[in-house]
Amino acid sequence: MKTCEKIVHASLELFNTKGERRITTNHIAAHLGISPGNLYYHFKNKEDIIRSIFSLYETHLHAGFQPYENKAVDVELLVGYFDTMFDILWRFRFMYTNLTYILSSDEALLQRYLQVQQLALDRSSNILGQLKRDGLLHIDDDKVMPLADTMRMVACFWIGYKQTHSSSIAITKTCLYEGLLRVIMIFKAHATPTSIATFNRLEEHYQTLAQPQSCQASELSVQL
Amino acid sequence: MKTCEKIVHASLELFNTKGERRITTNHIAAHLGISPGNLYYHFKNKEDIIRSIFSLYETHLHAGFQPYENKAVDVELLVGYFDTMFDILWRFRFMYTNLTYILSSDEALLQRYLQVQQLALDRSSNILGQLKRDGLLHIDDDKVMPLADTMRMVACFWIGYKQTHSSSIAITKTCLYEGLLRVIMIFKAHATPTSIATFNRLEEHYQTLAQPQSCQASELSVQL
Amino acid sequence: MKTCEKIVHASLELFNTKGERRITTNHIAAHLGISPGNLYYHFKNKEDIIRSIFSLYETHLHAGFQPYENKAVDVELLVGYFDTMFDILWRFRFMYTNLTYILSSDEALLQRYLQVQQLALDRSSNILGQLKRDGLLHIDDDKVMPLADTMRMVACFWIGYKQTHSSSIAITKTCLYEGLLRVIMIFKAHATPTSIATFNRLEEHYQTLAQPQSCQASELSVQL
Amino acid sequence: MKTCEKIVHASLELFNTKGERRITTNHIAAHLGISPGNLYYHFKNKEDIIRSIFSLYETHLHAGFQPYENKAVDVELLVGYFDTMFDILWRFRFMYTNLTYILSSDEALLQRYLQVQQLALDRSSNILGQLKRDGLLHIDDDKVMPLADTMRMVACFWIGYKQTHSSSIAITKTCLYEGLLRVIMIFKAHATPTSIATFNRLEEHYQTLAQPQSCQASELSVQL
DNA sequence: TATGAATGAGGTTTCATTCAT
DNA sequence: CATGAATGAAACCTCATTCAT
């Protein structure tokens, strides 16, 4: 791996485990066994490293959330959607730990964040819209986007929220699954008699995963 | 006003408008035209100032959320509840801008936060429970607390969320009302045929306030 | 007691138990429940307080070491001499903990110290001289004063020396008695066959007192 | 010379001439014409610098006090012993100026000091023991170690003692030789008729060196 | 590419002392 | 006599960043 990539990955790793605030550029260099000068040869500054991590984040988002327009929206698609969400939340959890903090110090990054989030919002709005059209979601037309947005908001801030509940820094996968269950709960409140069973299955699926012991199961394919 | 109080209020003001991170003890002292030594005469350190602000916060919370046990839960009570919430979110918006960040550096503060939030959660759970018993809320028994918790979470993190949407640091009252509307939306999804009209009135009330021009109306008494 | 005296005594107490370095003028004021301003009304500065303590020290020295010229030098006189020494070392132990440090920051104090020490040296030299003339001390004439000086030096620096042996701040009376025994040991090396028994009795006397349990016995009158 | 070493040597120099208390990290940096940040790049803090100086001290001690077990204890050995003592007292005189003060703020340093002093005490006790067995020292068995300890104590605190005698901070080599003479005096009080001549020669040797004009002679080899 | 010493601005904090009341 | 808030110099330390090699 190139030094450049090594820096990005080591930074992500350190940020995720120790928190972005506590990690200085010197820490990163020391962790990799390279000199601070070398780090600054590859990156203009710390912000620049975070931007590179953000590029990685964008790549994951785009790869994970392919357009669904042509597919039918069924449980498997939703599970796929939530699994991708989980994966990204987990991989970049340091960002979600303190989104406001990280974005507030870099205007350019904020713009990129807004763009990528708009995309995600559009896609999830589309899915909700389709569910509504299929009679699977009971909701006013003008509330589709707000619902999608609320679900996104809960997903994005769940990690930060959980961190206001204990002094330990560690974020567990279990804690992330609890967040997904909350998103599903908001979602399910709009279920129709036709779709309630589907929502229940979705919920049960993540309830199983939210058990501490099933952390390792998160990569397994899902059989509903 | 005593210097001690001046420091607390100036700090709150500066934190709210410039962000807690950017304000150092030197800034606060300079802003008040006092020496850094004087500031440290009144407060052990910056943390100590924040703790004093937090005491103010606790006072407001306790004053605002009196027990509701003996009263009937009607729209006015809910409006009162949401108005208090709004007031506190507004007054201490710097905290809500970056709850995770602020609490993560002071274990004692975190404990106080947890305690006060537990109280708030208990009270709102009680209200939701009563609404359910009165046939005004359609929800499983074991979902009452999660719903209350979700509503609280959205309320608490809405400011941070909004800050990931624009580069300006300023938080407007309008933006806060949008947050309340989202909380109400989550709430309303569990309305029964009996209560839907009530929820709608509640929603409309805050929709009016959420218009930018009605910012100044936030202090007016509410006539439903 | 006048505030002025209260300050002197509280300072001495605090210096002895906590160490002069760790005690600020504000500590002293707080300990007495008076304001720092009041303290500075009575004393120009911290140095001034120390000088007042030093006056107390001088008083004790003069009271304790009356001229011995007309008396015979016997064991009781020596015991009286060492007891006074012990008493003063104990009362003003904070000074002896760090003599160099305290005197190096106040030239005037140093001069007073030199004067009072010269007096003490003269008196003890006289005693040693008399012992020599009485055939109780085997020593060259030109070594009388150096011997007296060495004994004084060991007595004065014993406390500081003991403090380089453990991290605890507390100085015990036992530890002081050990110091006296060392002084006696240097002394006794010059005993003559005539006087050796006397020296042994002197030594035994303080060996008894150096037992930890006999701390309280230090005030008892001595029966040889 | 590396910056790291420069800092250690400049600090030792400044401490010796101006006193450790008066020298801050900023002073050291300014003296070397480097930035405070650079100093902190090489050393964690002032304590860390002192610890490095202490390592130098340990090196000197170990190099200077080789085990004497196989050699006969004669005047030359004793002179070598005292010369090494002199050299170390001189090089690290800032430490001896205020041993108590310096050791009291760093527990780890105190431990290292105790260890190295124990070693020194053991070696000098051995020498005294051998002298006694050879009939050159008149002393009780149980007083051998106390004597060695007293000699060490006088040597270690002599500098501090001398500083309570004059306001100038400067310590001269002459003053150190006076200290050695005092140590020898304590030592010599236990001479036997066999050894008295040897002790006298030892004393005369250092009496010559203690003449102010012979300061420069300290490096000359000694011919008895 | 890479090193690692060096920078320097800026933050936190302490404390002897002053001063208006 | 007494208060206690206020001062300000100076200490300590951090860290993103630069620069000569």
Coordinates of C-alpha atoms in Angstrom, one line a residue, chain C residues 24-207:
Chain C
T24 CA 0.4 30.6 49.3
T25 CA -0.6 33.8 51.1
N26 CA -4.1 33.0 50.1
H27 CA -3.9 29.7 51.8
I28 CA -2.9 31.3 55.0
A29 CA -5.7 33.9 54.8
A30 CA -8.3 31.2 54.0
H31 CA -7.0 29.0 56.8
L32 CA -7.6 31.9 59.3
G33 CA -10.9 32.9 57.7
I34 CA -9.6 36.4 56.9
S35 CA -9.2 38.1 53.6
P36 CA -5.9 38.3 51.7
G37 CA -6.3 42.1 51.8
N38 CA -6.3 41.9 55.6
L39 CA -3.2 39.7 55.6
Y40 CA -1.5 42.3 53.5
Y41 CA -2.6 45.0 55.8
H42 CA -0.6 43.4 58.5
F43 CA 2.3 42.2 56.4
K44 CA 4.0 43.7 53.5
N45 CA 4.4 40.4 51.8
K46 CA 5.0 36.7 52.3
E47 CA 8.7 37.4 53.0
D48 CA 7.5 39.7 55.8
I49 CA 5.6 36.9 57.4
I50 CA 8.6 34.7 57.3
R51 CA 10.7 37.4 58.9
S52 CA 8.2 37.6 61.7
I53 CA 8.5 33.9 62.2
F54 CA 12.2 34.4 62.2
S55 CA 11.9 36.9 65.0
L56 CA 10.1 34.3 67.0
Y57 CA 12.9 31.9 66.2
E58 CA 15.5 34.4 67.4
T59 CA 13.5 34.9 70.7
H60 CA 13.5 31.1 71.2
L61 CA 17.2 30.9 70.5
H62 CA 18.1 33.6 72.9
A63 CA 15.9 32.3 75.6
G64 CA 17.1 28.8 75.2
F65 CA 20.8 29.4 75.0
Q66 CA 21.7 31.5 78.0
P67 CA 25.4 32.1 78.5
Y68 CA 27.0 29.1 80.3
E69 CA 30.2 30.8 81.3
N70 CA 29.8 30.7 85.0
K71 CA 28.3 27.2 85.2
A72 CA 30.2 24.0 85.3
V73 CA 29.7 21.9 82.1
D74 CA 28.2 18.7 83.1
V75 CA 25.8 16.2 81.6
E76 CA 22.8 18.1 82.7
L77 CA 24.0 21.2 81.0
L78 CA 24.6 19.3 77.8
V79 CA 21.2 17.7 78.0
G80 CA 19.7 21.1 78.5
Y81 CA 21.6 22.3 75.5
F82 CA 20.5 19.5 73.2
D83 CA 16.9 19.7 74.4
T84 CA 16.8 23.3 73.5
M85 CA 18.2 22.5 70.2
F86 CA 15.6 19.8 69.7
D87 CA 12.8 22.1 70.7
I88 CA 13.8 24.8 68.2
L89 CA 14.5 22.3 65.4
W90 CA 11.0 20.9 66.0
R91 CA 9.2 24.2 66.3
F92 CA 10.8 25.7 63.2
R93 CA 11.2 22.5 61.2
F94 CA 9.9 24.0 58.0
M95 CA 12.9 26.3 58.0
Y96 CA 15.4 23.5 58.5
T97 CA 13.6 21.5 55.8
N98 CA 14.9 23.9 53.3
L99 CA 17.3 26.4 54.9
T100 CA 19.1 27.2 51.7
Y101 CA 15.9 27.8 49.8
I102 CA 14.4 30.1 52.4
L103 CA 17.5 32.1 53.0
S104 CA 18.5 32.5 49.4
S105 CA 15.5 34.6 48.5
D106 CA 15.9 37.2 51.3
E107 CA 19.3 38.8 51.9
A108 CA 18.2 40.6 55.1
L109 CA 17.0 37.3 56.5
L110 CA 20.3 35.7 55.7
Q111 CA 22.2 38.4 57.6
R112 CA 20.0 37.9 60.6
Y113 CA 20.5 34.1 60.3
L114 CA 24.3 34.5 60.1
Q115 CA 24.3 36.7 63.2
V116 CA 22.2 34.4 65.3
Q117 CA 24.2 31.4 64.1
Q118 CA 27.5 33.1 64.9
L119 CA 26.2 33.5 68.5
A120 CA 25.2 29.9 68.7
L121 CA 28.6 28.9 67.3
D122 CA 30.4 31.0 69.8
R123 CA 28.5 29.6 72.7
S124 CA 29.0 26.0 71.7
S125 CA 32.7 26.7 71.0
N126 CA 33.0 28.0 74.5
I127 CA 31.5 24.9 75.9
L128 CA 33.7 22.7 73.9
G129 CA 36.7 24.8 74.9
Q130 CA 35.8 24.4 78.6
L131 CA 35.4 20.7 78.1
K132 CA 38.8 20.5 76.6
R133 CA 40.3 22.5 79.4
D134 CA 38.6 20.2 81.9
G135 CA 40.2 17.2 80.1
L136 CA 36.9 15.9 78.9
L137 CA 37.6 16.4 75.2
H138 CA 40.5 15.2 73.2
I139 CA 41.0 17.7 70.4
D140 CA 43.5 20.2 69.0
D141 CA 42.9 23.8 69.9
D142 CA 42.4 24.8 66.3
K143 CA 39.8 22.1 65.8
V144 CA 37.5 23.2 68.5
M145 CA 35.5 25.6 66.4
P146 CA 35.4 23.4 63.4
L147 CA 34.1 20.6 65.6
A148 CA 31.4 22.9 67.0
D149 CA 30.6 24.0 63.5
T150 CA 30.3 20.5 62.1
M151 CA 28.0 19.5 64.9
R152 CA 25.8 22.5 64.2
M153 CA 25.8 21.8 60.5
V154 CA 24.7 18.2 61.0
A155 CA 22.0 19.4 63.4
C156 CA 20.7 22.0 61.0
F157 CA 20.7 19.9 57.9
W158 CA 19.5 16.6 59.4
I159 CA 15.9 17.3 58.6
G160 CA 16.7 18.1 55.0
Y161 CA 18.8 15.0 54.8
K162 CA 16.1 12.8 56.2
Q163 CA 13.7 14.2 53.6
T164 CA 15.9 12.9 50.8
H165 CA 15.2 9.5 52.2
S166 CA 11.5 9.2 51.7
S167 CA 8.7 10.9 49.8
S168 CA 6.5 11.5 52.8
I169 CA 6.5 15.1 54.0
A170 CA 6.0 14.4 57.7
I171 CA 8.9 14.9 60.0
T172 CA 8.7 13.0 63.2
K173 CA 10.3 13.7 66.6
T174 CA 12.0 10.4 66.4
C175 CA 13.8 11.5 63.2
L176 CA 15.0 14.6 65.0
Y177 CA 16.4 12.5 67.9
E178 CA 18.3 10.4 65.4
G179 CA 19.9 13.6 64.2
L180 CA 20.9 14.5 67.8
L181 CA 22.4 11.1 68.2
R182 CA 24.6 11.7 65.1
V183 CA 25.7 14.9 66.5
I184 CA 26.6 13.2 69.7
M185 CA 28.4 10.5 67.8
I186 CA 30.7 13.1 66.2
F187 CA 31.1 14.7 69.6
K188 CA 31.9 11.4 71.4
A189 CA 34.6 10.5 69.0
H190 CA 36.7 13.1 70.9
A191 CA 35.9 11.7 74.3
T192 CA 38.7 11.1 76.8
P193 CA 38.9 8.0 79.1
T194 CA 37.7 10.4 81.8
S195 CA 34.6 11.5 79.9
I196 CA 33.6 8.5 77.9
A197 CA 31.1 7.4 80.5
T198 CA 29.5 10.8 80.5
F199 CA 29.2 10.7 76.7
N200 CA 27.7 7.3 76.9
R201 CA 25.1 8.4 79.3
L202 CA 24.2 11.4 77.1
E203 CA 23.9 9.0 74.1
E204 CA 21.8 6.5 76.0
H205 CA 19.5 9.3 77.1
Y206 CA 18.7 10.3 73.5
Q207 CA 18.6 6.7 72.3

